[in-house]
XYZ file of N, CA and C in Angstrom:
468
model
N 113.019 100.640 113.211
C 111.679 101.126 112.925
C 111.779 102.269 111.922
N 110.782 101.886 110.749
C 110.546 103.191 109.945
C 109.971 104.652 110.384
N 111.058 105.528 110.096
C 110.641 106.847 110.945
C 110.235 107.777 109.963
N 109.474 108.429 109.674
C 108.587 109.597 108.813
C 108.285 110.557 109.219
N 108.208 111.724 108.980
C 107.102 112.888 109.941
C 106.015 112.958 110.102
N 105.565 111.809 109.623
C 104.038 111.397 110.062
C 104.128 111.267 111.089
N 104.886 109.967 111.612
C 105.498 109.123 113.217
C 106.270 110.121 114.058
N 106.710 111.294 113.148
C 107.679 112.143 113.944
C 106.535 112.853 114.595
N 105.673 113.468 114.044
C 104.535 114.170 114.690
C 103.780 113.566 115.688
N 103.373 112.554 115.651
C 102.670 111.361 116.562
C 103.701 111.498 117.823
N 104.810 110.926 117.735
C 105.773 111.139 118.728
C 105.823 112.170 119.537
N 105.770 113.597 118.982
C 106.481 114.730 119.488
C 104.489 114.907 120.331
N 103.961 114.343 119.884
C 102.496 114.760 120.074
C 102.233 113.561 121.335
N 102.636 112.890 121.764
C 102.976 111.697 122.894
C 102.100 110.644 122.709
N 101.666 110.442 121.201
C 100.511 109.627 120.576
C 101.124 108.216 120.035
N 100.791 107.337 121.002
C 101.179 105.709 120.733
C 100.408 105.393 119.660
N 100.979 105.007 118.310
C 100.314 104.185 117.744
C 101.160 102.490 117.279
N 100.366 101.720 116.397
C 101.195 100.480 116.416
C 101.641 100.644 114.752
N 102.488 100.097 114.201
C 103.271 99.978 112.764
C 102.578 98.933 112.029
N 102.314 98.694 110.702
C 101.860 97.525 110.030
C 102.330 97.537 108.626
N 103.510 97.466 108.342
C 103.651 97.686 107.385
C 103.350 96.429 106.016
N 103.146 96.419 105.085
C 102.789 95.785 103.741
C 103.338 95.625 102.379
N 102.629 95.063 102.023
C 103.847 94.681 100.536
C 103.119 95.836 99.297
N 103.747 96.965 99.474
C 102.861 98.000 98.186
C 103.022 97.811 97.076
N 101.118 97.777 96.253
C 101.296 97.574 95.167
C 101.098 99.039 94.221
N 101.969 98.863 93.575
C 101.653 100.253 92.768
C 100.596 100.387 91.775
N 100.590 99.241 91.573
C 99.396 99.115 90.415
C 98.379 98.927 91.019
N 97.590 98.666 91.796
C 96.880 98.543 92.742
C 95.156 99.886 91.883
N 94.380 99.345 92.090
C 93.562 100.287 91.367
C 93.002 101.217 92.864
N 93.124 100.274 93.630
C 92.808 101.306 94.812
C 93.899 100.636 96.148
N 94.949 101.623 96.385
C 95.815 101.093 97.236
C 95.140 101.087 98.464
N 94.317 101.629 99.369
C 93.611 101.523 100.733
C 92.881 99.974 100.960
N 92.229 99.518 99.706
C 91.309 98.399 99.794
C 92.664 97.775 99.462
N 93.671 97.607 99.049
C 94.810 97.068 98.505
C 95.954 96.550 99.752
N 95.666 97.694 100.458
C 96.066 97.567 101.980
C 95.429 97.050 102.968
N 93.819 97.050 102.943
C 93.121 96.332 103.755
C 93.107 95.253 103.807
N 93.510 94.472 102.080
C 93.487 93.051 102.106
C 94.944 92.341 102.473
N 95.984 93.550 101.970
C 97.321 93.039 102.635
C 97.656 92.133 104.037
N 96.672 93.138 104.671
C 96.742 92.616 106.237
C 95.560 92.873 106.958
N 94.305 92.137 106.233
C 93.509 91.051 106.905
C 92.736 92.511 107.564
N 92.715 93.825 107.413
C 91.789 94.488 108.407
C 90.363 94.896 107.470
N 89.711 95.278 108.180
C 88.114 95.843 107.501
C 88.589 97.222 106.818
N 88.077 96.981 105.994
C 88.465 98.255 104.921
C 87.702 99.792 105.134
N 86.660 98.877 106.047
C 85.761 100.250 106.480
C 86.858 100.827 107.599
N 87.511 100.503 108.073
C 88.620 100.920 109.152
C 89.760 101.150 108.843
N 90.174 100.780 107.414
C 91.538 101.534 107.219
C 91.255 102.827 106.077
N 92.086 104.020 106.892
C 91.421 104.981 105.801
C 92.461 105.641 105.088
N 91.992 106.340 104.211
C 92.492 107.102 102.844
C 93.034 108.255 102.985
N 93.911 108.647 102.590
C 93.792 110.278 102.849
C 94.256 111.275 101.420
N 92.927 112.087 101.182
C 92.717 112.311 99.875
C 93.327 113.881 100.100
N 93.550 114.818 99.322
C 93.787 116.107 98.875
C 93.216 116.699 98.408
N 92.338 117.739 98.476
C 91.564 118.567 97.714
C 91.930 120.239 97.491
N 91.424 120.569 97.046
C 91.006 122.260 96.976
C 89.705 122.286 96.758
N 89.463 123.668 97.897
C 88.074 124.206 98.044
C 88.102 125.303 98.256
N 87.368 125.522 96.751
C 87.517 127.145 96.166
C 88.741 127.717 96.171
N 90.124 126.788 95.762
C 91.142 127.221 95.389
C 92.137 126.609 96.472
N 91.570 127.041 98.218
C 92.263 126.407 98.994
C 92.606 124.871 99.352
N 93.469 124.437 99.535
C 93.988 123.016 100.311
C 93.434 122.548 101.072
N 93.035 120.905 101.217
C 92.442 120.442 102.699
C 92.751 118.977 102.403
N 92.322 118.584 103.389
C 92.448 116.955 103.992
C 91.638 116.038 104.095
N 91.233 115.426 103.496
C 90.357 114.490 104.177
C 90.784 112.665 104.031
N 90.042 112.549 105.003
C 90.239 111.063 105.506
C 89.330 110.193 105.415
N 89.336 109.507 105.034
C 87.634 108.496 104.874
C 88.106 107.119 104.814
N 87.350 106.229 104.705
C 87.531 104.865 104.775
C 87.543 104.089 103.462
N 88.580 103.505 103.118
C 89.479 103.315 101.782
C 87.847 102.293 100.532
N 87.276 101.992 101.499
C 85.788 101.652 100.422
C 84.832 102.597 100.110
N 85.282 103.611 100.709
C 84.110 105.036 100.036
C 85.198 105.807 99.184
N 83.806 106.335 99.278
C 83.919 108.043 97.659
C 83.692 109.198 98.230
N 84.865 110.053 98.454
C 84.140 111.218 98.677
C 83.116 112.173 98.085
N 81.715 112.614 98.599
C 81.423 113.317 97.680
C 81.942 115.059 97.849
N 82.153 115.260 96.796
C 82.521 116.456 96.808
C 81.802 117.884 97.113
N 80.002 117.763 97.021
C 79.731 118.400 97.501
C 79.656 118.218 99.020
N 79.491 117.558 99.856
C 79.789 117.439 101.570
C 81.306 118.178 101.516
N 82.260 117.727 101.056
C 83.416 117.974 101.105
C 83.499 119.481 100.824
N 82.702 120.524 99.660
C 83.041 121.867 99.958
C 81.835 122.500 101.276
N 81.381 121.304 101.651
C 80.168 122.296 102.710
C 80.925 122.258 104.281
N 81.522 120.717 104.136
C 82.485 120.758 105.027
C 84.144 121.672 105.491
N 84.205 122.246 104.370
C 84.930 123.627 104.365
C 85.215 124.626 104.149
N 83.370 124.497 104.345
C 82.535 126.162 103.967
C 83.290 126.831 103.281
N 83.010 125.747 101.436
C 83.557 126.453 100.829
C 82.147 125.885 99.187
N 82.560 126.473 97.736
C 81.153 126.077 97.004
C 81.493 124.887 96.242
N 82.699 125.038 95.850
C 83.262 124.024 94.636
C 84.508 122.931 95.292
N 84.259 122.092 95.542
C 85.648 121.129 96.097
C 85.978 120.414 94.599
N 87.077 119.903 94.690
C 87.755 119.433 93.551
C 88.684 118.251 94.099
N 89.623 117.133 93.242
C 90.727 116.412 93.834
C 91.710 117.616 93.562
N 92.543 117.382 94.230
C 94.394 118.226 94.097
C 94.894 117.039 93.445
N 95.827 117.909 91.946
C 96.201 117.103 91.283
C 97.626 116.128 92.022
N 98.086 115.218 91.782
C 98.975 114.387 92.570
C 100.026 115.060 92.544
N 100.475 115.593 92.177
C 102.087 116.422 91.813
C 101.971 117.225 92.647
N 101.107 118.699 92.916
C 100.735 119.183 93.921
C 100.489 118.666 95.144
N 99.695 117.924 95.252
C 99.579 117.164 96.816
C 100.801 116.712 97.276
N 101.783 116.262 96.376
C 102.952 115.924 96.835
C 104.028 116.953 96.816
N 104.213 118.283 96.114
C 105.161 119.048 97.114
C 104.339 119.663 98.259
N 103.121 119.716 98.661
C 101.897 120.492 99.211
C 102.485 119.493 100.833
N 102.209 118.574 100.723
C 102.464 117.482 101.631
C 104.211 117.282 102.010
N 104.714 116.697 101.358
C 106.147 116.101 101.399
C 106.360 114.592 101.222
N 104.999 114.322 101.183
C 104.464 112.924 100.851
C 104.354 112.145 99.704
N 104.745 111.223 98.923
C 104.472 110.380 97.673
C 102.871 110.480 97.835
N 102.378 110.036 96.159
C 100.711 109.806 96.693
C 100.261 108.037 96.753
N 100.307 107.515 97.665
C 100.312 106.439 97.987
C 100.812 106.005 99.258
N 101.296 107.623 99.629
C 101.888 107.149 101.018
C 101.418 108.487 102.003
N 100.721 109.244 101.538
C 100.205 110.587 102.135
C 99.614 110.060 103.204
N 99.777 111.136 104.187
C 99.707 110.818 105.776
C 98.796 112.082 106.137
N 98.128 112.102 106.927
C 97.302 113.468 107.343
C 98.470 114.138 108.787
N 99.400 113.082 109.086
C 100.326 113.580 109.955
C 101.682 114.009 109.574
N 101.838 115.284 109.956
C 103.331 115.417 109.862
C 103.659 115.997 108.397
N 102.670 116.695 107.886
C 102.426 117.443 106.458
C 103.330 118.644 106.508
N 103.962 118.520 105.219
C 105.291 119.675 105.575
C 104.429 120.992 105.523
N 103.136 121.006 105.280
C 101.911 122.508 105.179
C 101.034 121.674 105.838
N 100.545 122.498 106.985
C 99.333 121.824 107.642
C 98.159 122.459 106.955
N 97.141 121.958 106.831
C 96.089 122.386 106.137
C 94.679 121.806 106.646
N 93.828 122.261 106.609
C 92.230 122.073 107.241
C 91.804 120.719 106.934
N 91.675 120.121 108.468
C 91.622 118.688 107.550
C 90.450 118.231 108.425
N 89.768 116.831 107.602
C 88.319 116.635 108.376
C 88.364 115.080 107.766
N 87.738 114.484 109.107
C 87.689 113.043 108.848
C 85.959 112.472 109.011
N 86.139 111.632 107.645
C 84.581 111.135 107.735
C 84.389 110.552 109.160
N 82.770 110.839 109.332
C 82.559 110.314 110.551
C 82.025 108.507 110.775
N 81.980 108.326 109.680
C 81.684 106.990 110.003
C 82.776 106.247 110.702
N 83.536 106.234 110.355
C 84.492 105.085 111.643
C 85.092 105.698 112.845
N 84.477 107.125 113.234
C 85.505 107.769 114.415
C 84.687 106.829 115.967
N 83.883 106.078 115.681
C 83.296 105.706 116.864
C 84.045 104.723 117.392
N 84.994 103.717 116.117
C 85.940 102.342 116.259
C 86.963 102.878 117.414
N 87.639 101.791 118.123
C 88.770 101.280 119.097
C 90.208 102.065 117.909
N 89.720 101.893 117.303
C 91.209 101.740 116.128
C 90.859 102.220 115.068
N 91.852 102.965 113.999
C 91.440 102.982 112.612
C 93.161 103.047 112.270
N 93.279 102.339 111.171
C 94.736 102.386 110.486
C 94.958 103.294 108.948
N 95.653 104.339 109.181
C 95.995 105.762 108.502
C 97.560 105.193 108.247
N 97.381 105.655 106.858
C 99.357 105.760 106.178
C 99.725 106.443 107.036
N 101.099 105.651 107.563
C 102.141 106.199 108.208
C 103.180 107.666 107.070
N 102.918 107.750 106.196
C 103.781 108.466 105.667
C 104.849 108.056 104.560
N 104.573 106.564 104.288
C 105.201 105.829 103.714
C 104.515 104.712 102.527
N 104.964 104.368 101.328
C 104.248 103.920 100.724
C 104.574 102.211 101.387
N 103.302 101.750 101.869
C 103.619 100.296 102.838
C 103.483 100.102 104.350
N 103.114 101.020 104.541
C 102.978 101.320 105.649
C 102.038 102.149 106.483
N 100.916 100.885 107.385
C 99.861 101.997 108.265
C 100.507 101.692 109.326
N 99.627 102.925 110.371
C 99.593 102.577 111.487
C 98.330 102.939 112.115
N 98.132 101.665 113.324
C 96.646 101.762 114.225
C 96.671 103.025 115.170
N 95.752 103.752 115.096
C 95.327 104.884 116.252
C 94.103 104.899 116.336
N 94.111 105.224 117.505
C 92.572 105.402 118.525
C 91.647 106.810 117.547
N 90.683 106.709 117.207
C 90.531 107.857 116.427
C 90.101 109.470 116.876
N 90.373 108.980 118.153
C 90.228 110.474 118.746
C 92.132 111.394 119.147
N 92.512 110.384 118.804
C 94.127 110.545 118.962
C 94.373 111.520 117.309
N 93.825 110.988 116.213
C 93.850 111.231 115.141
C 93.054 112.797 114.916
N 92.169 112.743 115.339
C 91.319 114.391 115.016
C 92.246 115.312 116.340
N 92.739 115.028 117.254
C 93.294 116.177 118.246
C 94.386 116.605 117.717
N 95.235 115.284 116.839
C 96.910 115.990 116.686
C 96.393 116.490 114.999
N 95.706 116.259 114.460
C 94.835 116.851 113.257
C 94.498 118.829 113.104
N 93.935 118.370 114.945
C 93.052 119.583 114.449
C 91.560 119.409 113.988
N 91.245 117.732 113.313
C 90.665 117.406 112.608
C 89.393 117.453 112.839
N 88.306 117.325 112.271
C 86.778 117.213 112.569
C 86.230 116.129 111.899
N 85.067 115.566 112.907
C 84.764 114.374 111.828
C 82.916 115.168 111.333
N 83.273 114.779 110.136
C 82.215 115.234 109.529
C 81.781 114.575 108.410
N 80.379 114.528 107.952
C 80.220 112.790 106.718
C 80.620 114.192 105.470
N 81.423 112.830 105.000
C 81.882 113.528 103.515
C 81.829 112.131 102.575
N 81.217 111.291 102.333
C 80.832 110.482 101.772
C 79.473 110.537 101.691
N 78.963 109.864 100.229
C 77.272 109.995 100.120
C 76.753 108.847 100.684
């Protein structure tokens, strides 16, 4: 089994989830919907996990790989004025993560993180394991506790 500190965190956190890993495309114009079709799940249920700064600081968010974050929810959601993307180079020493394989678990910097609320009501939602190719299914209340996380709409 592929082990990450995504899975390492899940673990140490006593949080069962299941592995699914996929054939990653790099070229892929959107790897989440890219992953949803890999393996057959609703795209509204497998989610993204984007990088931002707001008002300078770092955060997290998670949404479901067929939306857009908007960015203003996203700085109100961390009562902050201006949200922005974090450029990929940053997110990735920020994280420890490739960007294609960023995990909201097991971030070598933990940082304020908030998950859209539209799918926290599902049985399941499938989040990058930490690896480019790889989700895994969790209960989504498993996901906001070892988070920290909040679900809050950050999509328009």
């Amino acid at each position: 089994m592929t082990s990450t500190p995504g899975l390492r965190a899940l673990a140490a956190a006593g949080v069962a989830v299941t592995l699914h890993p996929y054939d990653y495309d790099p070229k892929a114009d959107a790897i989440g919907l890219a992953a949803a079709h890999a393996l057959g799940l609703d795209p509204a249920l497998v989610l993204k996990t984007l990088m931002v700064e707001v008002d300078g600081k770092p955060a997290c968010c998670v949404l479901p790989s067929d939306r857009q974050l908007s960015m203003k929810k996203v700085a109100a959601a961390f009562g902050g004025k201006q949200a922005e993307m974090m450029k990929p180079d940053k997110a990735e020493r920020l994280t420890g993560f490739r960007v294609g394989g960023i995990s909201p678990f097991g971030q070598k910097r933990a940082v304020a993180t908030a998950f859209d609320a539209s799918p926290m009501a599902a049985p399941n939602v499938w989040i990058n394991a930490g690896a480019r190719g790889l989700l895994l299914g969790i209960a989504p209340q498993d996901a906001l506790r070892v988070t920290s996380g909040r679900a809050l709409t950050l999509t328009p």
